[in-house]
Coordinates of C-alpha atoms in Angstrom, one line a residue:
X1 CA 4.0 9.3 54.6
X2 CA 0.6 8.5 53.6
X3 CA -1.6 6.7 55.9
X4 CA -3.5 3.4 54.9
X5 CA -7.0 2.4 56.1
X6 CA -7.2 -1.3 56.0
X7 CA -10.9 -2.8 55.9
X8 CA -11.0 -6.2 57.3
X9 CA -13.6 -9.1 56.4
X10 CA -14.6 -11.4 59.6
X11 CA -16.5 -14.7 58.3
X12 CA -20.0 -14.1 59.9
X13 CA -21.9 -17.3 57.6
X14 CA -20.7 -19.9 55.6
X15 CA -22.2 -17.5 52.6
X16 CA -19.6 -14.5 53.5
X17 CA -16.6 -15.3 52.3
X18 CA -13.4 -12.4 52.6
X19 CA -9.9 -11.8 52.4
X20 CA -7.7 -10.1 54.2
X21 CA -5.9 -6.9 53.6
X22 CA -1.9 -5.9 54.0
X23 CA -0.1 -2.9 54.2
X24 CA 2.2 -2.5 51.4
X25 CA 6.0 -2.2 52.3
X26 CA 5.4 -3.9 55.6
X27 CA 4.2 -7.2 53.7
X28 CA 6.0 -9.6 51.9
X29 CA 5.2 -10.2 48.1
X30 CA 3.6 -13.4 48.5
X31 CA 0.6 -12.1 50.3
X32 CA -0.5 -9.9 47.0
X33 CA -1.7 -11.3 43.6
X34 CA 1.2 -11.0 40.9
X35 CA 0.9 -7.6 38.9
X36 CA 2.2 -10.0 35.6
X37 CA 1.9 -13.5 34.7
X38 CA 4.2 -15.3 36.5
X39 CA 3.0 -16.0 40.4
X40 CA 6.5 -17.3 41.1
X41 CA 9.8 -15.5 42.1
X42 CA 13.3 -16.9 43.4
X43 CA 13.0 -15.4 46.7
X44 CA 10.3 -17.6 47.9
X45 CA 11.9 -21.1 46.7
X46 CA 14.9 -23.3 47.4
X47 CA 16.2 -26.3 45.5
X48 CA 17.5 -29.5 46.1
X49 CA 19.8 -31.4 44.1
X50 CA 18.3 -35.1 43.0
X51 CA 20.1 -38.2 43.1
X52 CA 21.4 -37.3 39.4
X53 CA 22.6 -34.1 38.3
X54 CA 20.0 -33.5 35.8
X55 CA 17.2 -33.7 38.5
X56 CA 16.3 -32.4 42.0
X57 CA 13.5 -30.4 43.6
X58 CA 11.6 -27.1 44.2
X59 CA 9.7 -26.1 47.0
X60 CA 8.6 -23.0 48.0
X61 CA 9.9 -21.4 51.4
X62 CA 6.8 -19.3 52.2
X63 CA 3.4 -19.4 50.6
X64 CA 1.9 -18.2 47.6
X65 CA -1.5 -16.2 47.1
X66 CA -3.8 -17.0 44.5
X67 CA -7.5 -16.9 44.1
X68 CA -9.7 -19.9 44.9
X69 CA -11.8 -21.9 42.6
X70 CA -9.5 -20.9 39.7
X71 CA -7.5 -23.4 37.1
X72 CA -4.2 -22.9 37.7
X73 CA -1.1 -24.4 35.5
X74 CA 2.8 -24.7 36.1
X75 CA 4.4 -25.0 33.0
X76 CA 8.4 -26.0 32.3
X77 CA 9.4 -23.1 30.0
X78 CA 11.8 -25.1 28.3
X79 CA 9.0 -27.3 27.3
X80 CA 11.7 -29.7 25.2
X81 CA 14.2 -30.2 27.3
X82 CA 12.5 -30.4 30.6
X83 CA 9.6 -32.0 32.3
X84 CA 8.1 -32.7 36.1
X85 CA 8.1 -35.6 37.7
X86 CA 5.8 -35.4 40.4
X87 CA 5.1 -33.3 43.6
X88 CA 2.7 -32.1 46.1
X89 CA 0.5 -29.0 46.4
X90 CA -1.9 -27.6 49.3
X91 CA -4.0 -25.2 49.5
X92 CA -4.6 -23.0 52.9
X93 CA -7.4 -20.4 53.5
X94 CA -6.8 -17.0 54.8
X95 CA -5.9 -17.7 58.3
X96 CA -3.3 -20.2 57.2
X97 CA -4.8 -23.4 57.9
X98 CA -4.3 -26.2 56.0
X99 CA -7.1 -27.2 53.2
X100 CA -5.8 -30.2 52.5
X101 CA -3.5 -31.3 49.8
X102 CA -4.7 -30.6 45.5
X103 CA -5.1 -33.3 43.1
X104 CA -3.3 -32.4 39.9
X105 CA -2.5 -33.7 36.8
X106 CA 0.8 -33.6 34.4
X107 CA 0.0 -33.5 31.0
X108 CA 1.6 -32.5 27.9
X109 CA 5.0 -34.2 27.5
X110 CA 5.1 -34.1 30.9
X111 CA 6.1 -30.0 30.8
X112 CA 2.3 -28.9 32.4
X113 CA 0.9 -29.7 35.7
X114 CA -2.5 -28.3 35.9
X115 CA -4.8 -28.4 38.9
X116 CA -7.7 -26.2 40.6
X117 CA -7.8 -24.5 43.7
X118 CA -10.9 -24.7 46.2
X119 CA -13.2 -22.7 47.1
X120 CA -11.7 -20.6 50.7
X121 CA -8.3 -21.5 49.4
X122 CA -6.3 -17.9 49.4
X123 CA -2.8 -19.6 49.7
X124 CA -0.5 -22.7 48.7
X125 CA 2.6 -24.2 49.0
X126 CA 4.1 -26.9 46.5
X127 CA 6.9 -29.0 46.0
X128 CA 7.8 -30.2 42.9
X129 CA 10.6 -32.9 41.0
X130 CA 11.9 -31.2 38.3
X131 CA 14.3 -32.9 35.2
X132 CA 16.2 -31.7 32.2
X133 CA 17.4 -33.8 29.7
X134 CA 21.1 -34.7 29.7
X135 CA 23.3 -32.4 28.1
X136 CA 21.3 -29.3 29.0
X137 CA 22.2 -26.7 31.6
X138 CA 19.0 -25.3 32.2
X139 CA 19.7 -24.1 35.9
X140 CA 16.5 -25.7 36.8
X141 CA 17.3 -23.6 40.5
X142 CA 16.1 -20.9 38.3
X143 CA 12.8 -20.5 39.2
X144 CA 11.9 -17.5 37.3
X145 CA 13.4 -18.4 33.8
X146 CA 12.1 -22.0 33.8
X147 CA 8.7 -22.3 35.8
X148 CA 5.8 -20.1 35.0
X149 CA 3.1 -20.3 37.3
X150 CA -0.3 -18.6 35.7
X151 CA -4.3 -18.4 36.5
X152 CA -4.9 -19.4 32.8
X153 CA -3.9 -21.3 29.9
X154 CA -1.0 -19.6 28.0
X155 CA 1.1 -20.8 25.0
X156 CA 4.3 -21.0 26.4
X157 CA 6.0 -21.0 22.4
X158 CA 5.0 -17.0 22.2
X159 CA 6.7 -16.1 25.5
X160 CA 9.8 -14.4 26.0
X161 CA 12.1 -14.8 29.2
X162 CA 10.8 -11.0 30.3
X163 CA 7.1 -12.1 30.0
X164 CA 7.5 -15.1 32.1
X165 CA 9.6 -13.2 35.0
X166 CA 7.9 -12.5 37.9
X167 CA 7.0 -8.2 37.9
X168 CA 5.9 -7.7 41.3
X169 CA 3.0 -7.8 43.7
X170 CA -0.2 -5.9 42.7
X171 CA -0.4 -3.4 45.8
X172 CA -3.6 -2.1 46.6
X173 CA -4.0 0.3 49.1
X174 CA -7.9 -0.8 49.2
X175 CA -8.8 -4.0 50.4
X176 CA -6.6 -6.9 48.7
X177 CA -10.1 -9.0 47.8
X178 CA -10.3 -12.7 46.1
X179 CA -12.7 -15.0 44.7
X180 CA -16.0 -14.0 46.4
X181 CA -15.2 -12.0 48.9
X182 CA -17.7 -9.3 49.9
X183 CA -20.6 -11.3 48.4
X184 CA -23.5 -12.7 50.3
X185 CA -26.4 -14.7 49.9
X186 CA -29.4 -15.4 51.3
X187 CA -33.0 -16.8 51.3
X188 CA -35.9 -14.5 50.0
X189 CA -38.1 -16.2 52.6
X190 CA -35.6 -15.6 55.3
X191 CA -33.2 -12.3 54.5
X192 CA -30.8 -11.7 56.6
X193 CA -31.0 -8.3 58.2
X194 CA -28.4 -5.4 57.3
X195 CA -27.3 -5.2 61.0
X196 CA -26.3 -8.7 60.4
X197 CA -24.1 -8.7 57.7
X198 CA -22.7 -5.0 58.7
X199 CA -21.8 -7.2 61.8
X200 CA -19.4 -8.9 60.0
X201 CA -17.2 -5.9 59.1
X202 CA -14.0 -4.8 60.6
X203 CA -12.2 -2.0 59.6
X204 CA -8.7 -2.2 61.2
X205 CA -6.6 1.2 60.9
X206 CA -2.6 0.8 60.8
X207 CA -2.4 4.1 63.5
X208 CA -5.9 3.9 65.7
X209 CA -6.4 0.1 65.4
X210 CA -9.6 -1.1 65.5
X211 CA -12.3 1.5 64.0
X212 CA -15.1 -0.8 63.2
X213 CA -17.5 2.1 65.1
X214 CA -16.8 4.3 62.7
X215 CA -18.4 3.0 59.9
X216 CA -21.1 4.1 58.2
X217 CA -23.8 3.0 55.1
X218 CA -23.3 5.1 52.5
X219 CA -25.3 3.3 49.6
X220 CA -27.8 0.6 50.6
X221 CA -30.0 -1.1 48.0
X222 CA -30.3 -4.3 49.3
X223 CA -32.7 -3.0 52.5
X224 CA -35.1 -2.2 50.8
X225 CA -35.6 -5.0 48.3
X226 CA -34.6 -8.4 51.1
X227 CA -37.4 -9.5 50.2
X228 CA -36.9 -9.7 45.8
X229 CA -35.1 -12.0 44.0
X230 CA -31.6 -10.2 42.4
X231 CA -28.3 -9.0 43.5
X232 CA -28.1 -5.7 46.0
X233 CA -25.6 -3.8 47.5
X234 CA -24.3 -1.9 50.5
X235 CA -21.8 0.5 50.2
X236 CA -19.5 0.9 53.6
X237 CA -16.9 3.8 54.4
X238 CA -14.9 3.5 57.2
X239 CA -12.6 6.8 58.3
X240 CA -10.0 7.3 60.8
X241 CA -9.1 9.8 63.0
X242 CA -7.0 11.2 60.1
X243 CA -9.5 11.8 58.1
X244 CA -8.3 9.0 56.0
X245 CA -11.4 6.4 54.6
X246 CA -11.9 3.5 52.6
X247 CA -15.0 2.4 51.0
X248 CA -15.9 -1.3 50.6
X249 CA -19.1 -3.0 49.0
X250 CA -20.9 -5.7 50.5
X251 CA -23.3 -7.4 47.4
X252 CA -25.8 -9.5 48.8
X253 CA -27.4 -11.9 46.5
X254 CA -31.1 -12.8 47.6
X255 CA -32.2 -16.0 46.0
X256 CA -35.2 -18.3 45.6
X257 CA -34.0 -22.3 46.5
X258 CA -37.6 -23.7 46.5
X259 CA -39.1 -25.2 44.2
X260 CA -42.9 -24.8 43.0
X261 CA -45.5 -27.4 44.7
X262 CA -49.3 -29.1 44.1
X263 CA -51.7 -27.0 46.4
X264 CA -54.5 -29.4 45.0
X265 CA -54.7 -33.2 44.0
X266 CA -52.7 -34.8 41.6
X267 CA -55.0 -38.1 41.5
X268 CA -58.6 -37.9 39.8
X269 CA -61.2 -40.7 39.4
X270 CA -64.0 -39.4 37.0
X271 CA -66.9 -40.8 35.1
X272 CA -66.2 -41.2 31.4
X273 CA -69.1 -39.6 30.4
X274 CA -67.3 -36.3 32.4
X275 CA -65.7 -35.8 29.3
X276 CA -63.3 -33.3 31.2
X277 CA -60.2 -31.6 29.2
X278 CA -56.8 -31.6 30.5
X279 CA -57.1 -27.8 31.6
X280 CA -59.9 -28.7 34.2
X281 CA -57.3 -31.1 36.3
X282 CA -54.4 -28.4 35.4
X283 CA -56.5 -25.8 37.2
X284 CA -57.3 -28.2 39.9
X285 CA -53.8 -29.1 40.7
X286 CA -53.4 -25.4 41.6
X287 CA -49.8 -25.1 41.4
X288 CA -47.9 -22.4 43.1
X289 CA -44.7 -20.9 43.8
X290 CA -43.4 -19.5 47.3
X291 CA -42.2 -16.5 45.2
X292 CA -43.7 -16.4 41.8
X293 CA -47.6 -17.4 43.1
X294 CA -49.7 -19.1 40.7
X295 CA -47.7 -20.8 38.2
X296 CA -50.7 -22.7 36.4
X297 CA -49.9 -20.9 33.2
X298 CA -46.4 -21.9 33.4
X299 CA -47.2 -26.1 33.4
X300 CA -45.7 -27.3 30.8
X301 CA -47.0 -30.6 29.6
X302 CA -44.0 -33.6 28.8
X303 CA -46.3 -36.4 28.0
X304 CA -49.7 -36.8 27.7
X305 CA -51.8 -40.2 27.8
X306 CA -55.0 -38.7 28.6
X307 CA -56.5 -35.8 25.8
X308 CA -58.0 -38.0 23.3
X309 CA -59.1 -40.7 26.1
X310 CA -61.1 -38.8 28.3
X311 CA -64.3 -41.8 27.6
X312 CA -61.7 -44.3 27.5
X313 CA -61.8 -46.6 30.8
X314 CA -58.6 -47.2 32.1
X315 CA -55.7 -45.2 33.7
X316 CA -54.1 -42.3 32.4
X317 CA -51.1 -40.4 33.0
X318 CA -50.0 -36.7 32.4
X319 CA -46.6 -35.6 33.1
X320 CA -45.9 -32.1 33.4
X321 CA -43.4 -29.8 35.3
X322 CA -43.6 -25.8 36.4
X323 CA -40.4 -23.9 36.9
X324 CA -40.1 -20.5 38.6
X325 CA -38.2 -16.8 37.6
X326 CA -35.1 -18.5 39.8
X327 CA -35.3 -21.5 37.3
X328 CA -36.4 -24.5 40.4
X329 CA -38.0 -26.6 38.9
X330 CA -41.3 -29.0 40.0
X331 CA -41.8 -32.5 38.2
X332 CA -45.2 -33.9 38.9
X333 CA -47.7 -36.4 37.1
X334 CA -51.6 -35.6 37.2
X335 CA -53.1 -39.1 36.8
X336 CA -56.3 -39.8 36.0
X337 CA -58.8 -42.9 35.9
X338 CA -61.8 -43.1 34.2
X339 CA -64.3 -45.3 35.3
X340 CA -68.2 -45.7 34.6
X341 CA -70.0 -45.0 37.8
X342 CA -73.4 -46.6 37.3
X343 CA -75.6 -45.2 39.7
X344 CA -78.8 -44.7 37.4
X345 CA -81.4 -47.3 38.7
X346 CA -83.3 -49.9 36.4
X347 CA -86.7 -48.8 35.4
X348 CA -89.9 -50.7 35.3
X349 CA -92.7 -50.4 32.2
X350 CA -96.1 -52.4 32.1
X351 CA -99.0 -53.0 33.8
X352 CA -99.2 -51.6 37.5
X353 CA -102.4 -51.9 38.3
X354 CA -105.5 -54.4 38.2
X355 CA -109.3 -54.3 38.7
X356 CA -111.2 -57.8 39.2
X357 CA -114.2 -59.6 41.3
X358 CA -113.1 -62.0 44.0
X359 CA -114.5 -64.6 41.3
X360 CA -111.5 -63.9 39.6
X361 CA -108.2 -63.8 40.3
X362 CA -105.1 -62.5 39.8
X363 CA -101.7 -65.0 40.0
X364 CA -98.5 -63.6 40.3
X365 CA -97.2 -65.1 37.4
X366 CA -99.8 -62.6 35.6
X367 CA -98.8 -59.8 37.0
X368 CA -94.8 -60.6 36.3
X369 CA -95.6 -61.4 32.6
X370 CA -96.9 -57.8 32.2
X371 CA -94.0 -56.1 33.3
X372 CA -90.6 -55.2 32.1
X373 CA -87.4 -53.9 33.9
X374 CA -84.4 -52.3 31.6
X375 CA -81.3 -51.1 33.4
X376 CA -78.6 -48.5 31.4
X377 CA -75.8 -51.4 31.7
X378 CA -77.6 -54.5 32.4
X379 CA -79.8 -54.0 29.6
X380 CA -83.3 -56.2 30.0
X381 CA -83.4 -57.9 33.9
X382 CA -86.7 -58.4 33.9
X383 CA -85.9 -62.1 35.1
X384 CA -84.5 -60.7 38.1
X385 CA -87.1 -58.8 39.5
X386 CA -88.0 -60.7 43.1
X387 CA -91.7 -60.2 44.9
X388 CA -90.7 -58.6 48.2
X389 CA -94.3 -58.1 49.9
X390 CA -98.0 -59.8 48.8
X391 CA -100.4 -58.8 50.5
X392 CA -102.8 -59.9 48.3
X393 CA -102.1 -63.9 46.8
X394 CA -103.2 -65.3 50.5
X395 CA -107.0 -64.5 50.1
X396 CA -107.6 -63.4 46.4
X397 CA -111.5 -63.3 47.3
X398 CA -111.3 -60.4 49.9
X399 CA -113.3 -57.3 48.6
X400 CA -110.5 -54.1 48.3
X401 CA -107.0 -52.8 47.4
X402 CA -103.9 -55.0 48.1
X403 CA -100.7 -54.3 47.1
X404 CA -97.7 -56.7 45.8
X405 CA -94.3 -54.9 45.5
X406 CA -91.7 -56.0 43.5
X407 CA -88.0 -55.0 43.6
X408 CA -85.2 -55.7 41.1
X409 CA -81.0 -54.9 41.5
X410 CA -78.3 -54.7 38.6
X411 CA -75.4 -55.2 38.9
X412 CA -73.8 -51.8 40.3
X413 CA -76.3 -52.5 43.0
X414 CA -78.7 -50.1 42.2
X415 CA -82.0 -51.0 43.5
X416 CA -85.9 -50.2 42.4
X417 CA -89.1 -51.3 43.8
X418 CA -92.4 -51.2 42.0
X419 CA -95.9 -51.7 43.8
X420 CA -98.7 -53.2 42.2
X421 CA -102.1 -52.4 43.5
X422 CA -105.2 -55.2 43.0
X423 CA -108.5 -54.1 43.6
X424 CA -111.1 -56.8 44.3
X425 CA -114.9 -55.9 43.6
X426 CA -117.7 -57.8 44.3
X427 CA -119.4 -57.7 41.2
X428 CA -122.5 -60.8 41.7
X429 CA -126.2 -59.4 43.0
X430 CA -128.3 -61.5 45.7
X431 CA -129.8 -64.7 45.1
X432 CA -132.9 -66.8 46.2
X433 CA -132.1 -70.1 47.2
X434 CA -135.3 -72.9 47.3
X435 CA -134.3 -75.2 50.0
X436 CA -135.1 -78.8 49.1
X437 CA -133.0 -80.5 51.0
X438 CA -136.2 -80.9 54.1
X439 CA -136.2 -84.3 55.8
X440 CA -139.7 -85.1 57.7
X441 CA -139.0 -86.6 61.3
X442 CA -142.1 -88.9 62.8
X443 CA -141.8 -88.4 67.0
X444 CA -143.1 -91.2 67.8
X445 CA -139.7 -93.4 67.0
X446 CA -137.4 -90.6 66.5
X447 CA -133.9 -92.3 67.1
X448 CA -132.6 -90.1 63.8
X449 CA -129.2 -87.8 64.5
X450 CA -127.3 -85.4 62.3
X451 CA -125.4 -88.4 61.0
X452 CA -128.4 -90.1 60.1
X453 CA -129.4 -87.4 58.1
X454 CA -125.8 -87.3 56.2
X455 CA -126.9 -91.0 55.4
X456 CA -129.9 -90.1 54.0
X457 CA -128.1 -87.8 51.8
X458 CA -125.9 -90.0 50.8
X459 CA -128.5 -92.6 49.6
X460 CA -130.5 -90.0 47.8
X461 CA -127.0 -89.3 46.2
X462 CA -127.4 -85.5 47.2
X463 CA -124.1 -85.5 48.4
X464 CA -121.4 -88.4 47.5
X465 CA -120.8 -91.7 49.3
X466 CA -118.1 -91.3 53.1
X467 CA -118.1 -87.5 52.5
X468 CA -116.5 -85.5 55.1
X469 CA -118.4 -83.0 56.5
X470 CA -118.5 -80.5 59.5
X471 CA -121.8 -79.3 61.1
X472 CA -121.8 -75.1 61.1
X473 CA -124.9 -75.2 62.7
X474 CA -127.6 -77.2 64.8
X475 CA -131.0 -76.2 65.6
X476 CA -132.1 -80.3 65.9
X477 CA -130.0 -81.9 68.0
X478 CA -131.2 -80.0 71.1
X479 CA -135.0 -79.9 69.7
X480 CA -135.7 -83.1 68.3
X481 CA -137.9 -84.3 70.8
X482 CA -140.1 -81.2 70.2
X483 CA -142.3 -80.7 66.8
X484 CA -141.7 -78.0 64.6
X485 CA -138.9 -77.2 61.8
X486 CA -135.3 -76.9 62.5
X487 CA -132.2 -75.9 60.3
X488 CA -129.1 -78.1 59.9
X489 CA -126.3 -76.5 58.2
X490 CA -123.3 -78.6 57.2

């Protein structure tokens, strides 16, 4: 008798999903996939008689193996004169624990119950209430001539009684595999390493048990490329002491789940006389791509409110997406907000600078009437230019250079000052002066004082009537009793 080498899965991750594999002869049907259509066979069901003869129930004794996340549908042969009404179904995964029960629905005349299996289901059970019209005997205990059991839609009009009788399991002497089992996946930026997976091997040997040490990498593509994007493989053999060996393989899919990201600013606030295109903020925005890199020549542009409005003022919005070689995809909106940023400063024109004799001068009012101050924006504010420092109004006589600055602000609070320099000459030659103001004083009744002599002025009508007057300087007061000429100044 020829020895079998059975290779058993163990669950290692939640991405590792295996079956389990059986020795044929020493298993019953039910564990193996149908080799025809039909899942169902008598052996595996009993009925029970309804309430009414034309109705009862079948339920199956042990459970069935089918593949998970596939469509199923039971179908009532004898479309016309039968139909279901009702029943339960659960799924169980390969160690036999219950999944939970399967929503199904009946369609058709009632003669098609369809329903999907989940995803680590390997097994179900099912009861189901069966009728037949009155006036048939359809032997609805008869599983295999009225119930057909199948992984895809058939037309049940086309089949004979042989094509929907149940042929047998499909014995494999390999591995008995369903659904995904022997795939992996994992994350490019964090592969799993081959030891790891390997790990998650058994091979179980019906003579020498457990030979898990004995297994060896005969292919391995995935190794070498953990680190790509795409589907690899490793090829196991296990061999017993017999010589006997079995070859499974493991295909590990590495895949990309992120998504490409902004590495720069999605927010701009320019000038509108910038004048930037679109492809300056697109650059800017430096999108990237844990896997793929740069992905600025992959934007792609959705909506744009902004080319064609770069001078406009206002807010504009650009929405645009970037999607990788694994197809995630990045939504993101640039926006952009043109403003005028005033920060030229207002300029001054005129008259800056002035030459005059201390006989005549200057007002400030002059020197602001020969000026002008034009700002970008503002246009002409020459009306509010303010005088900040004059250094030269107070004593307009004084012989040299004073300076009056002025200063003047628009409205983006730009500021510029102006200084206007006055230079004060003194432009008038000497002059001789014939003193005739001389009052003769007779000592022998000299009673007279400095106010006395403003009297005398005052009648001679040299100066006017109840002047004021201050005396600068007295050479009389303190001489008057003594002859000779002395100098009142007043």
């Amino acid at each position: 008798m020829k020895k079998r080498l059975l290779l058993i899965i163990c669950l290692v991750a939640s991405a590792f999903i295996v079956g389990t594999s059986f020795k044929a002869g020493e298993t019953a049907n039910w564990e193996f996939l149908p080799l025809g259509l039909n899942y169902l066979q008598n052996e595996n069901f009993f009925y029970t008689e309804g309430e009414e003869i034309n109705q009862g129930t079948i339920e199956t004794i042990n459970y069935i193996r089918i593949k998970p996340e596939v469509h199923y549908h039971l179908y009532f042969y004898s479309y016309q004169d039968g139909q279901f009404n009702g029943g339960t179904f659960e799924a169980f995964d390969s160690n036999k624990v219950s999944l939970g029960n399967i929503e199904y629905g009946i369609t058709g005349e009632s003669n098609n119950i369809d329903f999907i299996t989940p995803e680590n289901a390997k097994y179900i059970k099912f009861s189901v209430n069966v009728e037949e019209d009155w006036g048939n005997d359809l032997n609805l205990w008869n599983v295999e001539i009225n119930y057909i059991l199948a992984d895809h839609t058939v037309n049940i009009r086309n089949l004979t009684l042989d094509d929907i009788r149940y042929q047998g399991p499909n014995i494999d002497y390999s591995p008995v595999l369903s659904g995904y089992n022997g795939y992996y996946v994992t994350n490019v930026n964090t592969p799993v390493d081959k030891s790891a997976i390997i790990a998650g091997v058994k091979a179980i040997d019906d003579v020498d048990g457990d030979i898990s040490s004995s297994i060896t990498v005969i292919e391995d593509t995935y190794t070498s490329n953990k680190t790509k994007v795409g589907t690899w493989s490793i090829l196991l053999r296990a061999t017993d002491s017999s010589s006997n060996s079995t070859d499974f393989r493991l295909y590990i899919e590495v895949k990309d789940y992120d998504k490409p990201y902004a590495n720069g600013p999605l927010t701009y606030d320019v000038d509108s006389t910038d004048q930037y295109d679109l492809a300056h903020f697109l650059v800017l925005a430096d999108i990237r791509d844990n896997y793929d890199g740069n992905m600025t020549n992959k934007i792609v542009v959705s909506s744009d409110q902004y080319t064609g409005n770069e001078g406009v003022r206002g807010t504009h919005k650009v929405v645009c997406s970037a999607t990788d070689s694994s197809n995630n995809r990045f939504d993101f909106t640039i926006t952009v907000n043109v403003t005028y940023i005033d920060d030229a400063s207002p300029v001054f024109t005129g008259t800056f600078s002035y030459n005059t004799d201390k006989n005549h001068p200057i007002t400030i009012a002059t020197i602001l009437s020969n000026i002008n101050v034009n700002d970008n924006v503002d246009g002409d504010i020459t009306n509010k230019v303010q005088v900040i420092e004059d250094y030269y109004s107070f004593a307009p006589a004084r012989i040299g250079s004073w300076r009056v600055l002025l200063k003047v602000t628009d409205t983006s609070s730009n500021s510029t000052t102006q200084a206007i320099i006055i230079t004060v000459s003194d432009t008038i030659a000497p002059s001789f002066y014939l003193n005739t103001q001389v009052i003769n004083i007779d000592l022998t009744n000299n009673v007279l004082n400095v106010g006395d002599f403003v009297e005398i002025l005052e009648r001679s009508r040299t100066v006017r009537t109840n002047c004021s007057y201050k005396v600068t300087y007295d050479e009389y007061t303190l001489n008057k009793d003594k002859p000779g000429e002395y100098q009142v100044v007043l």
